[in-house]
């Protein structure tokens, strides 16, 4: 299954509720009719996750959350627990996205708590890591990424599958992407790090940050790239389907 890729749509806080439901339906309809070798995961805003699960009930598309709280229940105003997402049928959860790290001050320690809780659930985490523009420019990209992996504690946990999304912060939503060599190098380092632990097989390393119709096929062909985490381009049904189709079956 060398061409098996994991393609994750991160809708962030987009689009509106009603447009979102229409988008879920149209993605479902287009995918049902196609022969697809990849695993497709849609992470819509939490308020339409149950709609997504219902719409995809007869398809192979899975649904994920964009974050979760590490506690099962409790006095955490505005939060949603990992257990709640599990109970409604979410199969994946994005953890440690750079927008959460920046806007909600999420630390590696908090990310560890989330991974630790998910480890007790059926939900598969998609751990996001990535360097800042300054870290890249000072030649510290892989150091920054490995630090995030170490401090998140993912190496100590035994997930059925470990999914890491390498997302350089400067590439997110900017239209800029690293070179193929840069992506290959960091992916290699991540894999090397996770491989250094026993029982850490079944590691998937995705690339994220300005993946679009034009560059998807090139990105999927890079050695060590097991798929993509896609923001902006996953909100345009035609583009998203073209990206999925750019994986050679
Ligand atoms: P982008 O976002 O594809 O719009 O760059 C990716 C992400 O933030 O996961």
Coordinates of N, CA and C and ligand atoms in Angstrom, one line a residue:
X1 N 0.9 -1.2 0.0 CA 0.0 0.0 0.0 C 0.9 1.2 0.0
X2 N 1.8 1.3 -0.9 CA 2.8 2.4 -0.9 C 2.1 3.8 -1.2
X3 N 1.0 3.7 -1.9 CA 0.4 5.0 -2.2 C -0.8 5.4 -1.3
X4 N -0.8 4.7 -0.1 CA -1.8 5.1 0.8 C -1.4 6.4 1.5
X5 N -2.2 7.4 1.4 CA -1.9 8.7 2.1 C -3.0 9.0 3.1
X6 N -2.7 9.8 4.1 CA -3.7 10.3 5.0 C -3.9 11.8 4.6
X7 N -5.1 12.1 4.2 CA -5.4 13.5 3.8 C -6.4 14.1 4.8
X8 N -5.9 15.1 5.6 CA -6.7 15.7 6.6 C -7.1 17.1 6.3
X9 N -8.4 17.4 6.3 CA -8.9 18.8 6.1 C -9.1 19.5 7.4
X10 N -8.4 20.6 7.6 CA -8.5 21.4 8.8 C -9.3 22.6 8.4
X11 N -10.6 22.6 8.7 CA -11.4 23.8 8.3 C -11.3 25.0 9.2
X12 N -10.6 24.8 10.3 CA -10.5 25.9 11.3 C -11.9 26.5 11.6
X13 N -12.0 27.8 11.7 CA -13.4 28.4 12.0 C -14.1 28.8 10.8
X14 N -14.1 27.9 9.8 CA -14.7 28.2 8.5 C -15.6 27.0 8.1
X15 N -16.5 27.1 7.1 CA -17.1 28.4 6.7 C -18.2 28.7 7.6
X16 N -19.3 29.3 7.2 CA -20.5 29.4 8.1 C -21.1 28.1 8.3
X17 N -21.9 28.0 9.3 CA -22.6 26.7 9.6 C -23.3 26.1 8.4
X18 N -24.1 26.9 7.8 CA -24.9 26.3 6.7 C -24.1 26.0 5.5
X19 N -23.1 26.8 5.2 CA -22.2 26.5 4.0 C -21.4 25.3 4.4
X20 N -21.0 25.1 5.6 CA -20.3 24.0 6.1 C -21.0 22.7 5.8
X21 N -22.3 22.7 6.2 CA -23.1 21.5 6.0 C -23.2 21.1 4.5
X22 N -23.4 22.2 3.7 CA -23.4 21.9 2.2 C -22.1 21.4 1.7
X23 N -21.0 21.9 2.2 CA -19.7 21.5 1.8 C -19.5 20.0 2.2
X24 N -19.9 19.6 3.4 CA -19.8 18.2 3.8 C -20.5 17.3 2.8
X25 N -21.7 17.8 2.5 CA -22.5 16.9 1.5 C -21.9 16.8 0.2
X26 N -21.4 18.0 -0.3 CA -20.8 17.9 -1.7 C -19.5 17.1 -1.7
X27 N -18.7 17.2 -0.6 CA -17.5 16.4 -0.6 C -17.9 14.9 -0.5
X28 N -18.9 14.6 0.3 CA -19.3 13.2 0.4 C -19.8 12.7 -1.0
X29 N -20.6 13.5 -1.7 CA -21.1 13.0 -3.0 C -20.0 12.8 -4.0
X30 N -19.0 13.7 -4.0 CA -17.9 13.6 -5.0 C -17.0 12.4 -4.7
X31 N -16.9 12.1 -3.4 CA -15.9 11.0 -3.0 C -16.6 9.6 -3.2
X32 N -17.9 9.6 -2.9 CA -18.6 8.3 -3.1 C -18.4 7.7 -4.5
X33 N -18.4 8.6 -5.5 CA -18.3 8.2 -6.9 C -16.9 7.9 -7.4
X34 N -15.9 8.1 -6.5 CA -14.5 8.0 -7.0 C -13.8 6.8 -6.3
X35 N -12.7 6.3 -7.0 CA -11.9 5.3 -6.5 C -10.7 6.0 -5.8
X36 N -10.7 5.9 -4.5 CA -9.7 6.7 -3.7 C -8.9 5.7 -2.8
X37 N -7.6 5.9 -2.9 CA -6.8 4.9 -2.1 C -6.4 5.5 -0.7
X38 N -6.7 6.8 -0.5 CA -6.2 7.5 0.7 C -7.3 7.5 1.8
X39 N -6.8 7.7 3.0 CA -7.7 7.9 4.1 C -8.1 9.4 4.2
X40 N -9.3 9.7 4.1 CA -9.7 11.1 4.2 C -10.3 11.4 5.6
X41 N -9.8 12.5 6.2 CA -10.4 12.9 7.5 C -10.8 14.4 7.4
X42 N -12.0 14.7 7.8 CA -12.5 16.1 7.8 C -12.6 16.5 9.2
X43 N -12.0 17.7 9.5 CA -12.1 18.3 10.8 C -12.8 19.6 10.7
X44 N -14.1 19.6 10.8 CA -14.9 20.8 10.7 C -15.0 21.5 12.0
X45 N -15.6 22.7 12.1 CA -15.8 23.3 13.4 C -16.7 22.3 14.3
X46 N -16.5 22.3 15.6 CA -17.1 21.4 16.5 C -18.6 21.4 16.3
X47 N -19.2 22.5 16.1 CA -20.7 22.6 16.0 C -21.3 21.8 14.9
X48 N -20.5 21.4 13.9 CA -21.1 20.6 12.8 C -20.4 19.2 12.7
X49 N -19.8 18.8 13.8 CA -19.2 17.5 13.8 C -20.2 16.4 13.7
X50 N -21.3 16.6 14.4 CA -22.3 15.5 14.4 C -23.0 15.5 13.0
X51 N -23.2 16.6 12.4 CA -23.7 16.6 11.0 C -22.7 15.8 10.1
X52 N -21.4 16.1 10.3 CA -20.4 15.5 9.4 C -20.5 13.9 9.6
X53 N -20.6 13.5 10.9 CA -20.6 12.1 11.1 C -21.9 11.4 10.5
X54 N -23.0 12.1 10.5 CA -24.2 11.6 9.9 C -24.1 11.6 8.4
X55 N -23.6 12.7 7.8 CA -23.4 12.8 6.4 C -22.5 11.7 5.8
X56 N -21.4 11.4 6.6 CA -20.4 10.4 6.1 C -20.7 9.0 6.6
X57 N -21.9 8.8 7.1 CA -22.2 7.5 7.8 C -22.0 6.3 6.8
X58 N -22.3 6.5 5.5 CA -22.1 5.4 4.6 C -20.9 5.5 3.8
X59 N -19.9 6.4 4.2 CA -18.7 6.5 3.4 C -17.5 6.2 4.2
X60 N -16.3 6.2 3.6 CA -15.1 5.8 4.3 C -14.4 7.1 4.9
X61 N -15.1 8.2 4.7 CA -14.5 9.5 5.3 C -14.6 9.5 6.8
X62 N -13.6 9.8 7.5 CA -13.6 9.9 8.9 C -13.7 11.4 9.4
X63 N -14.1 11.6 10.6 CA -14.3 12.9 11.1 C -13.4 13.1 12.3
X64 N -12.8 14.3 12.4 CA -11.9 14.6 13.5 C -12.3 15.9 14.1
X65 N -11.8 16.2 15.4 CA -11.9 17.5 16.0 C -10.6 18.3 15.8
X66 N -10.7 19.6 16.0 CA -9.6 20.4 15.7 C -8.8 20.6 17.0
X67 N -9.3 20.1 18.1 CA -8.7 20.2 19.4 C -9.5 19.4 20.4
X68 N -9.1 19.3 21.6 CA -10.0 18.7 22.6 C -9.4 19.1 24.0
X69 N -10.2 19.0 25.0 CA -9.7 19.2 26.4 C -9.3 17.8 26.9
X70 N -8.3 17.8 27.8 CA -7.7 16.6 28.3 C -8.6 15.9 29.4
X71 N -9.5 16.7 30.0 CA -10.4 16.2 31.1 C -11.6 15.6 30.4
X72 N -12.2 14.6 31.1 CA -13.4 13.9 30.6 C -14.6 14.9 30.7
X73 N -14.7 15.4 31.9 CA -15.8 16.4 32.2 C -15.2 17.4 33.3
X74 N -15.9 18.5 33.5 CA -15.4 19.4 34.6 C -15.6 20.8 34.3
X75 N -15.2 21.7 35.3 CA -15.4 23.1 35.2 C -14.5 23.8 34.2
X76 N -14.7 23.6 32.9 CA -13.8 24.2 31.9 C -14.7 24.9 30.9
X77 N -15.1 26.1 31.3 CA -16.1 26.9 30.5 C -15.6 27.0 29.0
X78 N -16.5 26.6 28.1 CA -16.2 26.8 26.7 C -15.4 25.7 26.1
X79 N -14.9 24.7 26.9 CA -14.1 23.6 26.3 C -14.9 22.4 26.0
X80 N -14.4 21.5 25.2 CA -15.0 20.3 24.8 C -14.1 19.1 25.1
X81 N -14.5 18.1 25.8 CA -13.6 17.1 26.2 C -13.3 16.0 25.2
X82 N -12.2 15.4 25.3 CA -11.8 14.3 24.3 C -12.9 13.2 24.4
X83 N -13.5 13.0 25.6 CA -14.4 11.9 25.7 C -15.7 12.3 25.0
X84 N -16.1 13.6 25.0 CA -17.3 14.0 24.3 C -17.1 13.7 22.8
X85 N -15.9 14.0 22.3 CA -15.7 13.8 20.9 C -15.7 12.3 20.6
X86 N -15.1 11.5 21.5 CA -15.1 10.1 21.3 C -16.6 9.6 21.3
X87 N -17.4 10.0 22.3 CA -18.7 9.6 22.4 C -19.6 9.8 21.2
X88 N -19.3 10.9 20.5 CA -20.2 11.2 19.3 C -19.6 10.6 18.0
X89 N -18.4 9.9 18.1 CA -17.9 9.2 17.0 C -16.8 9.8 16.2
X90 N -16.1 10.7 16.9 CA -14.9 11.3 16.2 C -13.8 10.3 16.3
X91 N -13.0 10.2 15.2 CA -12.0 9.1 15.2 C -10.6 9.8 15.3
X92 N -10.5 11.1 15.0 CA -9.2 11.7 15.1 C -9.3 13.1 15.8
X93 N -8.2 13.6 16.3 CA -8.2 14.9 16.8 C -6.8 15.6 16.5
X94 N -6.9 16.8 16.0 CA -5.7 17.6 15.8 C -5.3 18.1 17.1
X95 N -4.0 18.0 17.4 CA -3.5 18.5 18.7 C -2.3 19.4 18.5
X96 N -2.3 20.5 19.2 CA -1.1 21.4 19.2 C -0.9 22.1 17.9
X97 N -2.0 22.4 17.2 CA -1.9 23.2 16.0 C -1.2 24.6 16.4
X98 N -0.4 25.1 15.5 CA 0.3 26.4 15.8 C -0.6 27.5 16.2
X99 N -1.9 27.5 15.6 CA -2.8 28.6 15.9 C -3.3 28.4 17.4
X100 N -3.4 27.2 17.8 CA -3.8 27.0 19.3 C -2.6 27.3 20.2
X101 N -1.4 26.9 19.7 CA -0.2 27.3 20.5 C -0.1 28.8 20.7
X102 N -0.4 29.5 19.5 CA -0.2 31.0 19.6 C -1.4 31.7 20.2
X103 N -2.6 31.3 19.8 CA -3.8 32.1 20.3 C -4.3 31.6 21.6
X104 N -4.0 30.4 22.0 CA -4.5 29.9 23.3 C -3.4 29.5 24.2
X105 N -2.2 29.9 23.8 CA -1.0 29.7 24.7 C -0.8 28.3 25.1
X106 N -1.0 27.4 24.2 CA -0.9 26.0 24.5 C 0.6 25.6 24.6
X107 N 1.0 25.0 25.7 CA 2.4 24.6 25.9 C 2.5 23.1 25.5
X108 N 3.8 22.7 25.4 CA 4.0 21.3 25.1 C 3.5 20.4 26.3
X109 N 3.5 21.0 27.5 CA 3.0 20.3 28.7 C 1.5 20.0 28.6
X110 N 0.8 21.0 28.2 CA -0.6 20.9 28.0 C -0.9 19.9 26.8
X111 N -0.1 20.0 25.8 CA -0.3 19.1 24.7 C 0.0 17.6 25.1
X112 N 0.9 17.5 26.0 CA 1.2 16.1 26.6 C -0.1 15.6 27.3
X113 N -0.7 16.5 28.1 CA -1.9 16.1 28.8 C -3.0 15.6 27.8
X114 N -3.1 16.3 26.7 CA -4.1 16.0 25.7 C -3.8 14.6 25.1
X115 N -2.5 14.4 24.8 CA -2.1 13.2 24.1 C -2.4 12.0 25.1
X116 N -2.0 12.3 26.3 CA -2.2 11.3 27.4 C -3.6 10.8 27.5
X117 N -4.5 11.8 27.5 CA -6.0 11.4 27.6 C -6.4 10.7 26.3
X118 N -6.0 11.2 25.2 CA -6.4 10.5 23.9 C -5.9 9.1 23.9
X119 N -4.8 8.9 24.5 CA -4.2 7.5 24.6 C -5.2 6.5 25.3
X120 N -6.1 7.1 26.1 CA -7.0 6.2 26.8 C -8.3 6.1 26.0
X121 N -8.4 6.7 24.8 CA -9.6 6.7 24.0 C -9.4 6.0 22.7
X122 N -10.4 6.0 21.9 CA -10.3 5.4 20.5 C -9.8 6.5 19.5
X123 N -9.7 7.7 20.0 CA -9.3 8.8 19.0 C -7.8 8.8 18.7
X124 N -7.5 9.0 17.5 CA -6.1 9.0 17.0 C -5.7 10.5 17.0
X125 N -4.6 10.8 17.7 CA -4.2 12.2 17.6 C -3.4 12.5 16.3
X126 N -3.5 13.8 15.9 CA -2.7 14.3 14.8 C -1.9 15.4 15.4
X127 N -0.7 15.1 15.8 CA 0.1 16.1 16.6 C 0.8 17.0 15.6
X128 N 0.6 18.3 15.7 CA 1.2 19.3 14.8 C 2.5 19.9 15.4
X129 N 3.5 19.9 14.6 CA 4.8 20.5 15.1 C 5.3 21.4 13.9
X130 N 6.1 22.3 14.2 CA 6.7 23.2 13.1 C 7.5 24.3 13.7
X131 N 8.4 24.8 12.9 CA 9.3 25.9 13.3 C 8.7 27.2 12.9
X132 N 9.2 28.3 13.6 CA 8.8 29.6 13.2 C 9.8 30.1 12.1
X133 N 9.5 31.2 11.6 CA 10.3 31.8 10.5 C 11.7 32.1 11.0
X134 N 11.8 32.6 12.2 CA 13.1 32.9 12.8 C 13.9 31.6 13.0
X135 N 13.2 30.6 13.5 CA 13.9 29.3 13.8 C 14.5 28.8 12.4
X136 N 13.7 28.9 11.4 CA 14.1 28.4 10.1 C 15.3 29.2 9.6
X137 N 15.2 30.5 9.8 CA 16.3 31.4 9.3 C 17.6 31.2 10.1
X138 N 17.5 30.8 11.3 CA 18.7 30.6 12.1 C 19.2 29.1 12.0
X139 N 18.6 28.4 11.1 CA 19.1 27.0 10.9 C 18.6 26.0 12.0
X140 N 17.5 26.4 12.7 CA 17.1 25.6 13.9 C 15.8 24.9 13.7
X141 N 15.4 24.7 12.4 CA 14.1 24.1 12.2 C 14.0 22.8 12.8
X142 N 14.9 21.9 12.5 CA 14.7 20.5 13.0 C 14.8 20.4 14.5
X143 N 15.7 21.3 15.0 CA 15.9 21.3 16.5 C 14.5 21.7 17.2
X144 N 13.9 22.7 16.6 CA 12.6 23.2 17.1 C 11.5 22.1 17.1
X145 N 11.5 21.4 15.9 CA 10.5 20.3 15.7 C 10.8 19.2 16.7
X146 N 12.0 18.8 16.8 CA 12.3 17.6 17.7 C 12.0 18.0 19.2
X147 N 12.3 19.3 19.5 CA 12.0 19.7 20.9 C 10.5 19.5 21.2
X148 N 9.7 20.0 20.2 CA 8.2 19.8 20.4 C 7.8 18.4 20.5
X149 N 8.4 17.5 19.7 CA 8.1 16.1 19.8 C 8.5 15.5 21.2
X150 N 9.7 15.9 21.6 CA 10.2 15.4 22.9 C 9.3 15.9 24.0
X151 N 9.0 17.2 24.0 CA 8.2 17.7 25.2 C 6.8 17.3 25.1
X152 N 6.2 17.0 24.0 CA 4.8 16.5 23.9 C 4.7 15.1 24.5
X153 N 5.8 14.4 24.6 CA 5.8 13.1 25.2 C 5.2 12.0 24.3
X154 N 5.0 12.3 23.1 CA 4.3 11.3 22.2 C 5.1 10.0 22.1
X155 N 6.4 10.1 22.3 CA 7.3 8.9 22.2 C 7.0 8.0 23.4
X156 N 6.5 8.5 24.4 CA 6.3 7.6 25.6 C 4.9 6.9 25.5
X157 N 4.1 7.3 24.6 CA 2.7 6.8 24.5 C 2.6 5.8 23.4
X158 N 1.8 4.8 23.6 CA 1.7 3.7 22.7 C 0.4 3.8 21.9
X159 N 0.3 4.7 20.9 CA -0.9 4.7 20.1 C -0.8 3.7 19.0
X160 N -2.0 3.3 18.5 CA -2.1 2.3 17.4 C -1.4 2.9 16.2
X161 N -1.6 4.2 16.0 CA -0.9 4.9 14.9 C -0.5 6.2 15.5
X162 N 0.7 6.7 15.2 CA 1.1 8.0 15.6 C 1.1 8.9 14.3
X163 N 0.4 9.9 14.3 CA 0.3 10.8 13.2 C 0.9 12.2 13.6
X164 N 2.0 12.5 12.9 CA 2.6 13.8 13.2 C 2.4 14.7 11.9
X165 N 1.9 15.9 12.1 CA 1.8 16.8 11.0 C 3.0 17.8 11.1
X166 N 3.9 17.8 10.1 CA 4.9 18.8 10.1 C 4.4 20.0 9.4
X167 N 4.2 21.1 10.2 CA 3.6 22.3 9.6 C 4.5 23.5 10.0
X168 N 5.4 23.9 9.1 CA 6.2 25.1 9.4 C 5.2 26.3 9.6
X169 N 5.4 27.0 10.7 CA 4.4 28.1 11.0 C 4.4 29.1 9.9
X170 N 5.5 29.4 9.3 CA 5.6 30.4 8.3 C 4.9 30.0 6.9
X171 N 4.7 28.7 6.8 CA 4.1 28.2 5.6 C 2.5 28.2 5.7
X172 N 2.0 28.3 6.9 CA 0.6 28.1 7.1 C -0.2 29.4 6.5
X173 N -1.0 29.1 5.6 CA -1.8 30.2 5.0 C -1.1 31.3 4.3
X174 N 0.2 31.1 4.0 CA 1.1 32.1 3.4 C 1.3 31.9 2.0
X175 N 1.0 30.8 1.4 CA 1.3 30.5 0.0 C 2.7 30.1 -0.2
X176 N 3.5 30.1 0.9 CA 4.9 29.7 0.8 C 5.1 28.2 1.3
X177 N 6.0 27.5 0.7 CA 6.2 26.1 1.2 C 7.7 25.9 1.2
X178 N 8.2 25.0 2.1 CA 9.6 24.6 2.1 C 10.0 23.9 0.8
X179 N 11.2 23.8 0.5 CA 11.6 23.0 -0.7 C 11.4 21.5 -0.4
X180 N 11.4 20.8 -1.5 CA 11.2 19.3 -1.3 C 12.2 18.7 -0.4
X181 N 13.5 19.2 -0.6 CA 14.6 18.7 0.3 C 14.4 19.0 1.7
X182 N 13.9 20.2 2.0 CA 13.7 20.7 3.4 C 12.6 19.8 4.0
X183 N 11.5 19.5 3.2 CA 10.4 18.7 3.8 C 11.0 17.3 4.0
X184 N 11.7 16.8 3.1 CA 12.2 15.4 3.2 C 13.2 15.3 4.4
X185 N 14.0 16.3 4.6 CA 14.9 16.3 5.8 C 14.2 16.2 7.1
X186 N 13.2 17.2 7.3 CA 12.5 17.2 8.6 C 11.7 15.9 8.8
X187 N 11.1 15.5 7.7 CA 10.3 14.2 7.9 C 11.2 13.1 8.3
X188 N 12.4 13.1 7.7 CA 13.3 12.0 8.0 C 13.7 12.1 9.5
X189 N 13.9 13.3 10.0 CA 14.3 13.5 11.4 C 13.2 13.1 12.3
X190 N 12.0 13.4 12.0 CA 10.8 13.1 12.8 C 10.7 11.6 12.9
X191 N 10.8 10.9 11.8 CA 10.7 9.5 11.8 C 11.8 8.8 12.5
X192 N 13.0 9.4 12.4 CA 14.2 8.8 13.1 C 14.0 8.9 14.6
X193 N 13.5 10.1 15.0 CA 13.2 10.3 16.4 C 12.2 9.3 17.0
X194 N 11.1 9.1 16.2 CA 10.0 8.2 16.7 C 10.4 6.8 16.6
X195 N 11.3 6.5 15.6 CA 11.8 5.1 15.4 C 12.7 4.7 16.5
X196 N 13.3 5.7 17.2 CA 14.3 5.3 18.2 C 13.7 4.6 19.4
X197 N 12.4 4.6 19.5 CA 11.7 3.9 20.6 C 11.2 2.6 20.1
X198 N 11.2 1.6 21.0 CA 10.6 0.3 20.6 C 9.1 0.5 20.4
X199 N 8.5 -0.4 19.7 CA 7.0 -0.4 19.5 C 6.5 0.9 18.9
X200 N 7.4 1.7 18.2 CA 6.9 2.9 17.7 C 6.7 2.8 16.1
X201 N 6.3 1.6 15.7 CA 6.1 1.4 14.3 C 4.7 2.0 14.0
X202 N 4.3 2.0 12.7 CA 3.1 2.6 12.3 C 3.1 4.1 12.6
X203 N 4.1 4.8 12.2 CA 4.2 6.2 12.3 C 3.9 6.8 10.9
X204 N 3.0 7.9 11.0 CA 2.7 8.5 9.7 C 3.1 10.0 9.9
X205 N 3.8 10.5 8.9 CA 4.2 11.9 9.0 C 3.6 12.7 7.8
X206 N 2.8 13.6 8.2 CA 2.1 14.4 7.1 C 2.8 15.8 7.0
X207 N 2.6 16.4 5.8 CA 3.1 17.7 5.7 C 1.9 18.7 5.6
X208 N 2.0 19.8 6.2 CA 0.9 20.8 6.2 C 1.5 22.2 6.0
X209 N 0.8 23.1 5.4 CA 1.2 24.5 5.2 C 1.2 24.8 3.7
X210 N 0.1 25.5 3.3 CA -0.1 26.0 1.9 C -0.1 24.9 0.9
X211 N -0.6 23.7 1.2 CA -0.8 22.7 0.2 C -1.9 23.1 -0.7
X212 N -1.8 23.0 -2.0 CA -2.8 23.4 -2.9 C -2.8 22.5 -4.1
X213 N -3.7 22.8 -5.1 CA -3.9 22.0 -6.2 C -2.6 21.9 -7.0
X214 N -1.8 23.0 -7.1 CA -0.6 23.1 -7.9 C 0.5 22.2 -7.3
X215 N 0.7 22.3 -6.0 CA 1.9 21.6 -5.4 C 1.6 20.3 -4.7
X216 N 0.3 19.9 -4.7 CA 0.0 18.6 -3.9 C 0.7 17.4 -4.5
X217 N 0.7 17.2 -5.8 CA 1.2 16.0 -6.3 C 2.7 15.9 -6.0
X218 N 3.4 17.1 -6.2 CA 4.9 17.1 -5.8 C 5.1 16.8 -4.4
X219 N 4.3 17.4 -3.5 CA 4.4 17.1 -2.1 C 4.2 15.6 -1.7
X220 N 3.1 15.1 -2.3 CA 2.9 13.7 -2.1 C 4.0 12.7 -2.5
X221 N 4.7 13.2 -3.5 CA 5.8 12.3 -4.1 C 7.1 12.4 -3.3
X222 N 7.2 13.3 -2.3 CA 8.4 13.4 -1.5 C 8.6 12.2 -0.6
X223 N 9.8 11.7 -0.6 CA 10.1 10.5 0.3 C 9.7 10.8 1.7
X224 N 9.0 9.9 2.4 CA 8.7 10.1 3.8 C 7.4 10.9 4.0
X225 N 6.8 11.5 3.0 CA 5.5 12.2 3.2 C 4.3 11.2 3.1
X226 N 3.7 11.0 4.2 CA 2.6 10.1 4.2 C 1.2 10.7 4.0
X227 N 1.2 12.0 3.7 CA -0.1 12.6 3.5 C 0.0 14.1 3.8
X228 N -1.2 14.8 3.9 CA -1.1 16.2 4.1 C -2.2 16.7 5.1
X229 N -1.9 17.8 5.7 CA -2.9 18.5 6.6 C -3.2 19.8 5.8
X230 N -4.5 19.9 5.4 CA -4.8 21.0 4.4 C -5.8 22.0 5.0
X231 N -5.5 23.2 5.1 CA -6.4 24.3 5.6 C -7.2 24.9 4.4
X232 N -6.8 26.0 4.0 CA -7.5 26.8 3.0 C -8.0 26.0 1.8
X233 N -7.2 25.2 1.2 CA -7.6 24.5 0.0 C -8.7 23.4 0.3
X234 N -8.8 23.0 1.6 CA -9.8 22.0 1.8 C -11.2 22.6 1.9
X235 N -11.3 23.9 1.9 CA -12.6 24.6 1.9 C -13.2 24.8 0.6
X236 N -12.5 24.5 -0.5 CA -13.0 24.6 -1.9 C -13.2 23.2 -2.4
X237 N -14.4 22.8 -2.5 CA -14.7 21.4 -2.8 C -13.9 20.9 -4.0
X238 N -13.9 21.7 -5.1 CA -13.2 21.2 -6.4 C -11.7 21.0 -6.1
X239 N -11.2 22.0 -5.4 CA -9.7 21.9 -5.1 C -9.4 20.7 -4.2
X240 N -10.2 20.6 -3.2 CA -9.9 19.5 -2.3 C -10.0 18.1 -3.0
X241 N -11.0 18.0 -3.9 CA -11.1 16.7 -4.6 C -9.9 16.5 -5.5
X242 N -9.5 17.6 -6.2 CA -8.3 17.5 -7.1 C -7.1 17.1 -6.3
X243 N -6.9 17.6 -5.1 CA -5.8 17.3 -4.3 C -5.8 15.8 -3.9
X244 N -7.0 15.3 -3.6 CA -7.1 13.9 -3.2 C -6.8 13.1 -4.5
X245 N -7.2 13.5 -5.6 CA -7.0 12.8 -6.9 C -5.5 12.8 -7.3
X246 N -4.8 13.8 -6.8 CA -3.4 13.9 -7.2 C -2.5 12.8 -6.6
X247 N -3.1 12.0 -5.7 CA -2.3 10.8 -5.1 C -2.4 9.8 -6.2
X248 N -1.3 9.3 -6.7 CA -1.4 8.3 -7.8 C -1.8 7.0 -7.2
X249 N -2.8 6.4 -7.7 CA -3.3 5.1 -7.2 C -2.4 4.0 -7.7
Ligands
LIG1 P1 -3.1 26.1 5.1 O1 -3.3 25.6 6.6 O2 -3.3 24.8 4.2 O3 -4.2 27.0 4.8 O4 -1.8 26.7 5.0 C1 -2.8 24.4 7.1 C2 -3.1 24.3 8.5 O5 -3.1 25.3 9.3 O6 -3.3 23.2 9.0

